[in-house]
Coordinates of C-alpha atoms in Angstrom, one line a residue:
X405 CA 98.6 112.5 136.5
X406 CA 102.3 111.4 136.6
X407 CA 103.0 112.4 140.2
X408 CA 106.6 111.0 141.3
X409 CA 109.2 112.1 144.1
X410 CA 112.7 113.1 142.8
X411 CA 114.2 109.4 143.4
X412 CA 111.2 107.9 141.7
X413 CA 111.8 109.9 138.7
X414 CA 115.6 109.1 138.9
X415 CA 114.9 105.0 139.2
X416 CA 112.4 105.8 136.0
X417 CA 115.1 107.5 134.0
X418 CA 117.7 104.6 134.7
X419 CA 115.4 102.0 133.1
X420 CA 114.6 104.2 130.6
X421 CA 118.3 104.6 129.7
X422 CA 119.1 100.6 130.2
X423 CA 115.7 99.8 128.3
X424 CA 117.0 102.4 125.4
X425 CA 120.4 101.3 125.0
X426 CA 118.9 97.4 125.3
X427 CA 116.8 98.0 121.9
X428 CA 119.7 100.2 120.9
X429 CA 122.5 97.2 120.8
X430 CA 119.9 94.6 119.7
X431 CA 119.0 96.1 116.4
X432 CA 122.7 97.7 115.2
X433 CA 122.6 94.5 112.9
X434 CA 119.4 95.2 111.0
X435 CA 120.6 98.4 109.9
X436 CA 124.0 97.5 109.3
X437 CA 123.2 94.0 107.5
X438 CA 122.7 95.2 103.7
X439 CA 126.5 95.9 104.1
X440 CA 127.8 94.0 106.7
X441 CA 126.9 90.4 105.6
X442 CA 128.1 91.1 102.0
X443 CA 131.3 91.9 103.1
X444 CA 132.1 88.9 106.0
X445 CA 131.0 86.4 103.1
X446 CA 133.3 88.6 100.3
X447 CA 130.0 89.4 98.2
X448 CA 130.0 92.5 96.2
X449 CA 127.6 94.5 98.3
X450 CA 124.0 95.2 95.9
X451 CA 124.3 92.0 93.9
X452 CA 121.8 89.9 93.2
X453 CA 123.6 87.6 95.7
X454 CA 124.5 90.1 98.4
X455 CA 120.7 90.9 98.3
X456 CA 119.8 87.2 98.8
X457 CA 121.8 86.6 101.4
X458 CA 121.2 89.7 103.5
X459 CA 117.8 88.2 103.4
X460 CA 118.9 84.9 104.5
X461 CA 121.1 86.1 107.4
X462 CA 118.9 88.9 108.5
X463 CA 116.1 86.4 109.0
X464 CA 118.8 83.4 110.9
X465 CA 120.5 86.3 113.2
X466 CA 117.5 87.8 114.1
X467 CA 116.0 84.4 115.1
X468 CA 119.0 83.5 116.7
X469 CA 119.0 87.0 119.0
X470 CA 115.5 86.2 119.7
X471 CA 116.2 82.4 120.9
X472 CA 119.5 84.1 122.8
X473 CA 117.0 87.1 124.3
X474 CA 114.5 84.5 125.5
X475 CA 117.0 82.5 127.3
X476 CA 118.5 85.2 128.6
X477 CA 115.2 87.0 129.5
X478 CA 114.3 83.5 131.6
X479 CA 117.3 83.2 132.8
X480 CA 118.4 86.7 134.7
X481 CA 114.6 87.1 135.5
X482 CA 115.0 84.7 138.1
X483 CA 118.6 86.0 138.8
X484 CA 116.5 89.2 139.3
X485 CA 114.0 87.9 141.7
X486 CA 117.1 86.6 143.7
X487 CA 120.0 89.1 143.8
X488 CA 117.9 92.2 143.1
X489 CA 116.7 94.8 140.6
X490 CA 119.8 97.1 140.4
X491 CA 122.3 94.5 140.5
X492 CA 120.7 92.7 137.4
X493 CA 120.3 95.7 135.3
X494 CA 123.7 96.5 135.9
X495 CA 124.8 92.8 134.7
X496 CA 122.7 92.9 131.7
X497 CA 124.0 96.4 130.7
X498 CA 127.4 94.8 130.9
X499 CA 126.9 92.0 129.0
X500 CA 124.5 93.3 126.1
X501 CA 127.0 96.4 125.2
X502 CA 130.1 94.7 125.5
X503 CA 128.7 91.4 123.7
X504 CA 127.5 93.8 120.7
X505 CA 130.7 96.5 120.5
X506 CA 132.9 92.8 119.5
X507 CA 130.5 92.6 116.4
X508 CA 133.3 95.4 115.3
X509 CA 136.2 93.0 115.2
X510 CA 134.2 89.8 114.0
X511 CA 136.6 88.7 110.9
X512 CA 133.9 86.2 109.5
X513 CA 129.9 85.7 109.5
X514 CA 130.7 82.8 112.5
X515 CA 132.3 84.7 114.9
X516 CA 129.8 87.8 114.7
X517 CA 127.0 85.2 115.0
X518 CA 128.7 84.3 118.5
X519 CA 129.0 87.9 119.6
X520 CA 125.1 88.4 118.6
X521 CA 124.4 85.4 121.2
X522 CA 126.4 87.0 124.1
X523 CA 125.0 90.5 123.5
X524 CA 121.3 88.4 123.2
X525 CA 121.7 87.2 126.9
X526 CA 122.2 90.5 128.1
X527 CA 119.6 92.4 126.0
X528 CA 117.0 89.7 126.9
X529 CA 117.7 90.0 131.1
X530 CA 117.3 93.6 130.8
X531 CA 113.4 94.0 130.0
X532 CA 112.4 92.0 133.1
X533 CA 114.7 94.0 135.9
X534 CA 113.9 97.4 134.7
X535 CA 110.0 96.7 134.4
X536 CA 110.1 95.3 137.9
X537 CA 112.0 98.1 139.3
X538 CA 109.6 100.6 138.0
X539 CA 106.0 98.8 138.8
X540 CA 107.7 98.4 142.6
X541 CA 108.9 101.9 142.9
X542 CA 106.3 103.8 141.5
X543 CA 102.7 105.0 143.1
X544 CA 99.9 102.7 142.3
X545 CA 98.1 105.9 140.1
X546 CA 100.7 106.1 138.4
X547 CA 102.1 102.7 137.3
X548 CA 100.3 103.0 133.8
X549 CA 101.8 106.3 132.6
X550 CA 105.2 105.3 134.5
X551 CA 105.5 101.8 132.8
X552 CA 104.2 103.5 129.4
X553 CA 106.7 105.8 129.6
X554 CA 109.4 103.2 130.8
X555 CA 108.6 101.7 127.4
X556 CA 109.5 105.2 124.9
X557 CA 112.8 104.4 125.6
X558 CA 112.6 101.2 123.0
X559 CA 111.6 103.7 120.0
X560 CA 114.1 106.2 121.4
X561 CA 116.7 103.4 120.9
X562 CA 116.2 103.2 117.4
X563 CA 115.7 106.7 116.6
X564 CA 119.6 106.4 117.8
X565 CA 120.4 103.2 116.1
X566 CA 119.3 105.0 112.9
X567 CA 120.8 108.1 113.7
X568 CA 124.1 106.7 114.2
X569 CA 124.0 104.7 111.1
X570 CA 122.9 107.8 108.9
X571 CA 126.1 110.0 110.0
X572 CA 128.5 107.2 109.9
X573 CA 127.1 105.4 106.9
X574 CA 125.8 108.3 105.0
X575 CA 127.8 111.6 106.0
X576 CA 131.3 110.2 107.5
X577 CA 131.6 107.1 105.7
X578 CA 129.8 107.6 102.7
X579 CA 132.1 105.9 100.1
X580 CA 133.5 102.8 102.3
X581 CA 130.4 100.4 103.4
X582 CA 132.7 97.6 103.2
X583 CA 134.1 99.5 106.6
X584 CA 131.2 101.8 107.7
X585 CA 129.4 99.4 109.8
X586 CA 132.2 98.4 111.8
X587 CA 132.3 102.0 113.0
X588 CA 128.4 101.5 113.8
X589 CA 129.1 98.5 115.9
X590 CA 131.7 100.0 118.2
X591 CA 129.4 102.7 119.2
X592 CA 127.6 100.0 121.3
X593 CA 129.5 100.5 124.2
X594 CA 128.2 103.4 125.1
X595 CA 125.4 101.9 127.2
X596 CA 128.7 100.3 129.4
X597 CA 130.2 103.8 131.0
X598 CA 125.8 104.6 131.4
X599 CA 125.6 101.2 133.6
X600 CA 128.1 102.0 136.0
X601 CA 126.3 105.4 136.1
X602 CA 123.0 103.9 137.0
X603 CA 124.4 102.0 139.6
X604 CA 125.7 105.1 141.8
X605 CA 122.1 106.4 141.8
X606 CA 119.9 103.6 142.2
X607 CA 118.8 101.5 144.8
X608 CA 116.7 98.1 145.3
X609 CA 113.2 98.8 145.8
X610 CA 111.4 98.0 149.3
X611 CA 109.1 95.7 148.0
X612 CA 111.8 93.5 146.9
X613 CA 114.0 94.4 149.7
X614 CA 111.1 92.8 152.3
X615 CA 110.1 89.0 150.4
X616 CA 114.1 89.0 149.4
X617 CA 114.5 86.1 152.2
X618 CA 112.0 84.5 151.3
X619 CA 112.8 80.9 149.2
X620 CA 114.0 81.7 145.9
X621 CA 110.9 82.0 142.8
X622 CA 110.8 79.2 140.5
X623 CA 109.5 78.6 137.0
X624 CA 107.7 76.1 137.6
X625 CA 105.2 78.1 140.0
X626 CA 103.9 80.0 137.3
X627 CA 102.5 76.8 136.0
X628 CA 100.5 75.8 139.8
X629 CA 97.0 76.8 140.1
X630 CA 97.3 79.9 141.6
X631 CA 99.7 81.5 138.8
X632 CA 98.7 79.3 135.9
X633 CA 96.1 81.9 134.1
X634 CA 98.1 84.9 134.5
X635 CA 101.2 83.4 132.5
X636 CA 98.5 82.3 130.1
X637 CA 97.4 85.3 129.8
X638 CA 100.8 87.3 129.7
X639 CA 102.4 84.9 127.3
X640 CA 99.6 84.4 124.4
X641 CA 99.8 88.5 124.5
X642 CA 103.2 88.6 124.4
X643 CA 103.8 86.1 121.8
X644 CA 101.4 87.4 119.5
X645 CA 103.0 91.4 119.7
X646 CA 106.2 89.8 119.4
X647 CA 105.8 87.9 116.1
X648 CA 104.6 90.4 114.3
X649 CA 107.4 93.6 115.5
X650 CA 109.7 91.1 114.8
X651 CA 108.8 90.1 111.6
X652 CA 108.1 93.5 110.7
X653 CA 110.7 95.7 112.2
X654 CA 113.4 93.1 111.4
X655 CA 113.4 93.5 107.6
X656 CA 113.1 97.6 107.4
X657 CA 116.6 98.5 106.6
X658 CA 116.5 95.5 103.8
X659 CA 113.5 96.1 101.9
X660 CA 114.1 99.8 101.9
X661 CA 117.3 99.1 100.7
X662 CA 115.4 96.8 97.5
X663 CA 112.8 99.8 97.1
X664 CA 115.6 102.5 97.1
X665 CA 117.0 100.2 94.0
X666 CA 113.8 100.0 92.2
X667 CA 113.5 103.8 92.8
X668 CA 116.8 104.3 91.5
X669 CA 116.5 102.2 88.6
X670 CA 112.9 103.9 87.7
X671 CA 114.4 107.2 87.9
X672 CA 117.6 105.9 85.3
X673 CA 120.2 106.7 88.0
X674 CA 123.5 104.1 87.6
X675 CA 126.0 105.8 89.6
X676 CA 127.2 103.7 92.6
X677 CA 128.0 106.4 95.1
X678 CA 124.6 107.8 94.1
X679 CA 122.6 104.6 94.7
X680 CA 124.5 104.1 98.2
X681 CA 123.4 107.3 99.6
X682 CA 119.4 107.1 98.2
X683 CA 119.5 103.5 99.9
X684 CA 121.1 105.1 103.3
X685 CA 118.3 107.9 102.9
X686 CA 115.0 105.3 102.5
X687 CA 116.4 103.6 105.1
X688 CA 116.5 106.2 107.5
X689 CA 113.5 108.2 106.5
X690 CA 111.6 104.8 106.9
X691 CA 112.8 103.5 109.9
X692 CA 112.2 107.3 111.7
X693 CA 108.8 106.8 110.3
X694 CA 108.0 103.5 111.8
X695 CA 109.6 104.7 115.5
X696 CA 107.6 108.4 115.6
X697 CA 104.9 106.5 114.6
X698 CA 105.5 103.4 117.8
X699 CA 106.4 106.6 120.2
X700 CA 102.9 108.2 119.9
X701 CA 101.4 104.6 119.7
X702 CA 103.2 103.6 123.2
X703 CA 101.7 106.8 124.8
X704 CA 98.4 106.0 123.4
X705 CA 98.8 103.2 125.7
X706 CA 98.1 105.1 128.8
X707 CA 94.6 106.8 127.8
X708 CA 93.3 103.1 126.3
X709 CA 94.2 101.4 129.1
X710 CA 92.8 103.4 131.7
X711 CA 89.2 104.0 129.6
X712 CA 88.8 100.9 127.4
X713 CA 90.7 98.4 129.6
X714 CA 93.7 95.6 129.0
X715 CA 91.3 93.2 126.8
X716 CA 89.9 95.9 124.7
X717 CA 93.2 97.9 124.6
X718 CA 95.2 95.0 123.1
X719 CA 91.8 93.8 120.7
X720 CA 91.7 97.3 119.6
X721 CA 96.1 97.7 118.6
X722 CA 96.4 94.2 117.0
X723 CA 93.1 94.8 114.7
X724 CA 94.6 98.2 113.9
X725 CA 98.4 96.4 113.3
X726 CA 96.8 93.7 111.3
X727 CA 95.0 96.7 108.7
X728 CA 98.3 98.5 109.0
X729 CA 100.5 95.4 107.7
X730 CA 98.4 93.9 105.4
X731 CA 98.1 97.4 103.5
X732 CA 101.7 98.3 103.5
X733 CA 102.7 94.9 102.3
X734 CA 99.8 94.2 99.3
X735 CA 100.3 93.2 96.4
X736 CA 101.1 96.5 94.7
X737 CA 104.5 97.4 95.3
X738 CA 105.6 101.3 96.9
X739 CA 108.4 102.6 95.2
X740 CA 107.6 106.2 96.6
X741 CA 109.2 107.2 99.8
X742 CA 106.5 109.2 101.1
X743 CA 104.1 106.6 100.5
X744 CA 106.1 104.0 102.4
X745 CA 107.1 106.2 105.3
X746 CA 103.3 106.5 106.1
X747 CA 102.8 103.0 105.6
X748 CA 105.1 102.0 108.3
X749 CA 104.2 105.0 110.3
X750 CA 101.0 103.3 110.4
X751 CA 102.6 99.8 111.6
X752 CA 105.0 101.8 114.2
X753 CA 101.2 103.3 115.7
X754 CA 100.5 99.5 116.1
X755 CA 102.9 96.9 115.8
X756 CA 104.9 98.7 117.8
X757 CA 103.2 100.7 120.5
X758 CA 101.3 98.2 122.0
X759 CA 104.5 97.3 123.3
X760 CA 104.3 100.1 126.0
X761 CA 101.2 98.0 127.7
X762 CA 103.5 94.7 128.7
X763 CA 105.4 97.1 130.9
X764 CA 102.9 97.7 133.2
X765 CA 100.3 94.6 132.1
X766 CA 102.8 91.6 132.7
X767 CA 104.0 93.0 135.9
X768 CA 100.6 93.2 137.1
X769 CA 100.3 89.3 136.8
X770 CA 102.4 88.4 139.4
X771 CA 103.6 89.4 142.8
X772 CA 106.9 90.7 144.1
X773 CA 108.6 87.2 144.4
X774 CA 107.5 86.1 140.7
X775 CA 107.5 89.5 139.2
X776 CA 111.1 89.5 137.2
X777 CA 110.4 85.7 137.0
X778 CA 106.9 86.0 136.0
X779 CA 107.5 88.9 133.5
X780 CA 110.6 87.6 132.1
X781 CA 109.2 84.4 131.3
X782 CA 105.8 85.4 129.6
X783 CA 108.1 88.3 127.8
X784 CA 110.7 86.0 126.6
X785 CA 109.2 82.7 126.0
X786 CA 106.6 84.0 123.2
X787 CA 110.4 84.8 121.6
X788 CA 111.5 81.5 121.6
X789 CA 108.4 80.8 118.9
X790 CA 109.3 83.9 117.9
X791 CA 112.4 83.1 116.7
X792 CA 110.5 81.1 113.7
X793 CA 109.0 83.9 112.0
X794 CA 112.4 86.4 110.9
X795 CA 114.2 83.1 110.1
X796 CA 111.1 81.9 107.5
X797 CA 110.7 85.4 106.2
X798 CA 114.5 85.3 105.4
X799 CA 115.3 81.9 103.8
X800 CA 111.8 81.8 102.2
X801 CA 112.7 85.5 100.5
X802 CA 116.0 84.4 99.7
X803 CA 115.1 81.4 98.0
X804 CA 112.8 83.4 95.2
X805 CA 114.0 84.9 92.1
X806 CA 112.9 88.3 93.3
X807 CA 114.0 88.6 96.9
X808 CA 112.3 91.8 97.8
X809 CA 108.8 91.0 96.2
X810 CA 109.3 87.5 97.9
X811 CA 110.0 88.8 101.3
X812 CA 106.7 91.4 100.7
X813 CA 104.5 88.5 100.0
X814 CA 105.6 86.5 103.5
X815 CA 105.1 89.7 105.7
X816 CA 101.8 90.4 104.0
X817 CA 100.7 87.1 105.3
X818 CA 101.9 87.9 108.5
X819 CA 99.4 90.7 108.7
X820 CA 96.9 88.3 109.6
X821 CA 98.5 86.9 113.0
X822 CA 97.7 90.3 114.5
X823 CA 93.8 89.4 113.4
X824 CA 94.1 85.8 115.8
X825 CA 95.5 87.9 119.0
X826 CA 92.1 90.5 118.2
X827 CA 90.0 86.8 118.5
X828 CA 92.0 85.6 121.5
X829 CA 90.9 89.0 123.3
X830 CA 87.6 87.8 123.8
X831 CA 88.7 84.5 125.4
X832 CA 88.6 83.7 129.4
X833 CA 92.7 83.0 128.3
X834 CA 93.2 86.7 128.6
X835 CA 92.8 88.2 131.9
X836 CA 91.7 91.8 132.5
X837 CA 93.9 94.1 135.0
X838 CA 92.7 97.6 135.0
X839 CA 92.0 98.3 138.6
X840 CA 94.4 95.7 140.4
X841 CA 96.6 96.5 143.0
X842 CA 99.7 95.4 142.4
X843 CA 100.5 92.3 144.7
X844 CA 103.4 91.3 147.0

């Protein structure tokens, strides 16, 4: 049972919101990309060449957010551990929203790769302060369910993220893509005018309150003798989830937008306008699939961690996310909507809801004084290598005469990563946490 006092609830609810808007502001680009880059490198938007590079820069972007997100993860981590929970997630609100909403004015592929980077700092120092907050806040019983639920907010996000770019894409903007995704991007600074919010309600937690005069946490005390396994542990878990949502999730919006072609082109429809609006509706009825599909899988979380346990829990998503991928990315290629939307429901389940275990599993590692530190670094490292898959995906696609069959054969491959973090389960590496008390 969930049992939390008002406050509690209201500390919840704030990182939910700043966690939300986080994954909210970091994947805008995806879904705006098939239009976006066409237009800031004066491509005709559905070419052969607009499709190529969309590939290429969808892959270098999203590598480049991850690289920015690590460092920035790292970074405000320890600025967490040192000025406080509240303080940060305001910061970090700040920056990601207003870092993202200047994407709207970027005149050339350049200067919206430099407003990607700002926003990347911001998104990345978010994770670690609102975890934190949570785990110290919350009752020990109910840390799992809390931190689970802490984590529906990242599926939330892009049930927005695609909401927003159906109605200003598909239903306001229907005829001007050149334009629409501007409109998309200035949206992002919602999440602004909710930080100040936040920050009215929410206070530092005790725990961090008590060990905040204590000498400041440093990186390299995760790497001593006493911390060493945990950020083993947290970072080989990590790293492995990471490389395959990213690589995954990253190209949605794209390949729908080839298989919406190939459907269009099957069914002899020509018409321009018509194509547009099919393309807007695979995308969005795919990427809805993929995030009902990681919200169930996050709170699926909470029963298999408390009755199968951290190791088994995390052997038992990546098997199912390595079935999941290498099925929806085979050899044969779906050109039925259905069927695709229940493939990536499947790699939502998987791929992305074991995701709502490193909410409560990397802030179990460490205590109060390395928590944000801890977390943050274990979180945001794994991006760093990260970074390598999206960008290989990309230029690898882009360089084959087919770009969408190219860019299904690299994220079939992919499928088998998940198989190595099932192997690494069964190693002394990977600690097991059901039962500990978190430390201070």
């Amino acid at each position: 049972m969930l049992s939390l006092n008002r406050y509690q609830w209201t500390v919840l609810f704030a990182a939910w919101l700043g966690w939300g808007f986080d994954i909210f502001d970091g994947l805008l680009f995806n879904y705006v990309a098939p239009n976006c880059v066409p237009t800031l490198l004066g491509l005709t938007i559905g070419s052969a060449a607009a499709k190529a590079a969309t590939l290429y820069w969808t892959g270098l972007l999203t590598s480049i957010l991850l690289i920015g997100w690590a460092v920035g993860g790292i970074l405000f981590g320890q600025v967490c551990d040192r000025i406080g929970r509240t303080k940060t997630l305001l910061i970090t609100m700040l920056v990601y929203a207003v870092g993202t909403f200047c994407c709207a004015f970027a005149p050339n592929i350049w200067v919206l790769t430099l407003c990607r980077i700002v926003a990347s700092l911001g998104i990345g120092g978010e994770w670690a302060a609102g975890a934190s907050m949570v785990a110290e806040v919350v009752p020990e019983k109910s840390r799992v369910e809390a931190g689970a639920l802490l984590y529906t907010a990242a599926p939330m996000g892009l049930f927005l993220a695609t909401f927003v770019n159906d109605q200003i894409a598909r239903v306001i903007l229907p005829g001007s893509p050149e334009v629409s995704w501007r409109y998309v991007f200035a949206c992002a600074l919602i999440p602004a005018v909710v930080a100040f919010i936040v920050r009215l309600f929410v206070k530092e937690p005790e725990r961090w309150q008590q060990v905040a005069g204590v000498a400041p946490a440093k990186i390299s005390e995760l790497f001593t003798a006493q911390h060493r396994q945990e950020t083993i542990s947290g970072f080989l878990m990590a790293v492995i989830a990471l490389l395959t949502w990213w690589s995954c999730n990253a190209f949605i919006p794209v390949i729908a937008a080839g298989l919406a072609q190939v459907s269009a082109k099957s069914q002899g429809i020509t018409d321009g306008k018509t194509i547009q609006i099919l393309i807007e509706h695979w995308k969005t009825s795919t990427t809805y699939s993929f995030n009902t599909g990681g919200l169930i899988g996050t709170l699926l979380t909470i029963p298999a961690a408390k009755y199968l346990g951290r190791k088994w829990m995390f052997a038992t998503y990546f098997l199912l996310s390595a079935i999941a991928v290498i099925t929806a990315f085979g050899p044969k290629e779906p050109v039925d909507l259905r069927l695709w939307s229940g493939l990536y429901f499947a790699i939502g389940l998987t791929v992305f809801g074991v995701f709502g275990s490193f909410t409560y599993y990397l802030t179990e590692l460490f205590p109060t004084r390395l928590r944000a530190t801890g977390s943050g670094f274990c979180y945001n490292t794994g991006r760093i290598i990260t970074s390598v898959g999206p960008f290989m995906v990309g230029y690898i696609a882009s360089q084959k005469v087919n770009a969408l069959q190219g860019a299904m054969e690299i994220l079939f491959l992919i499928g088998f990563i998940p198989l190595l973090g099932t192997l690494l389960c069964f190693t002394p590496w990977i600690l097991e946490t059901k039962g500990r008390v978190l430390s201070d």
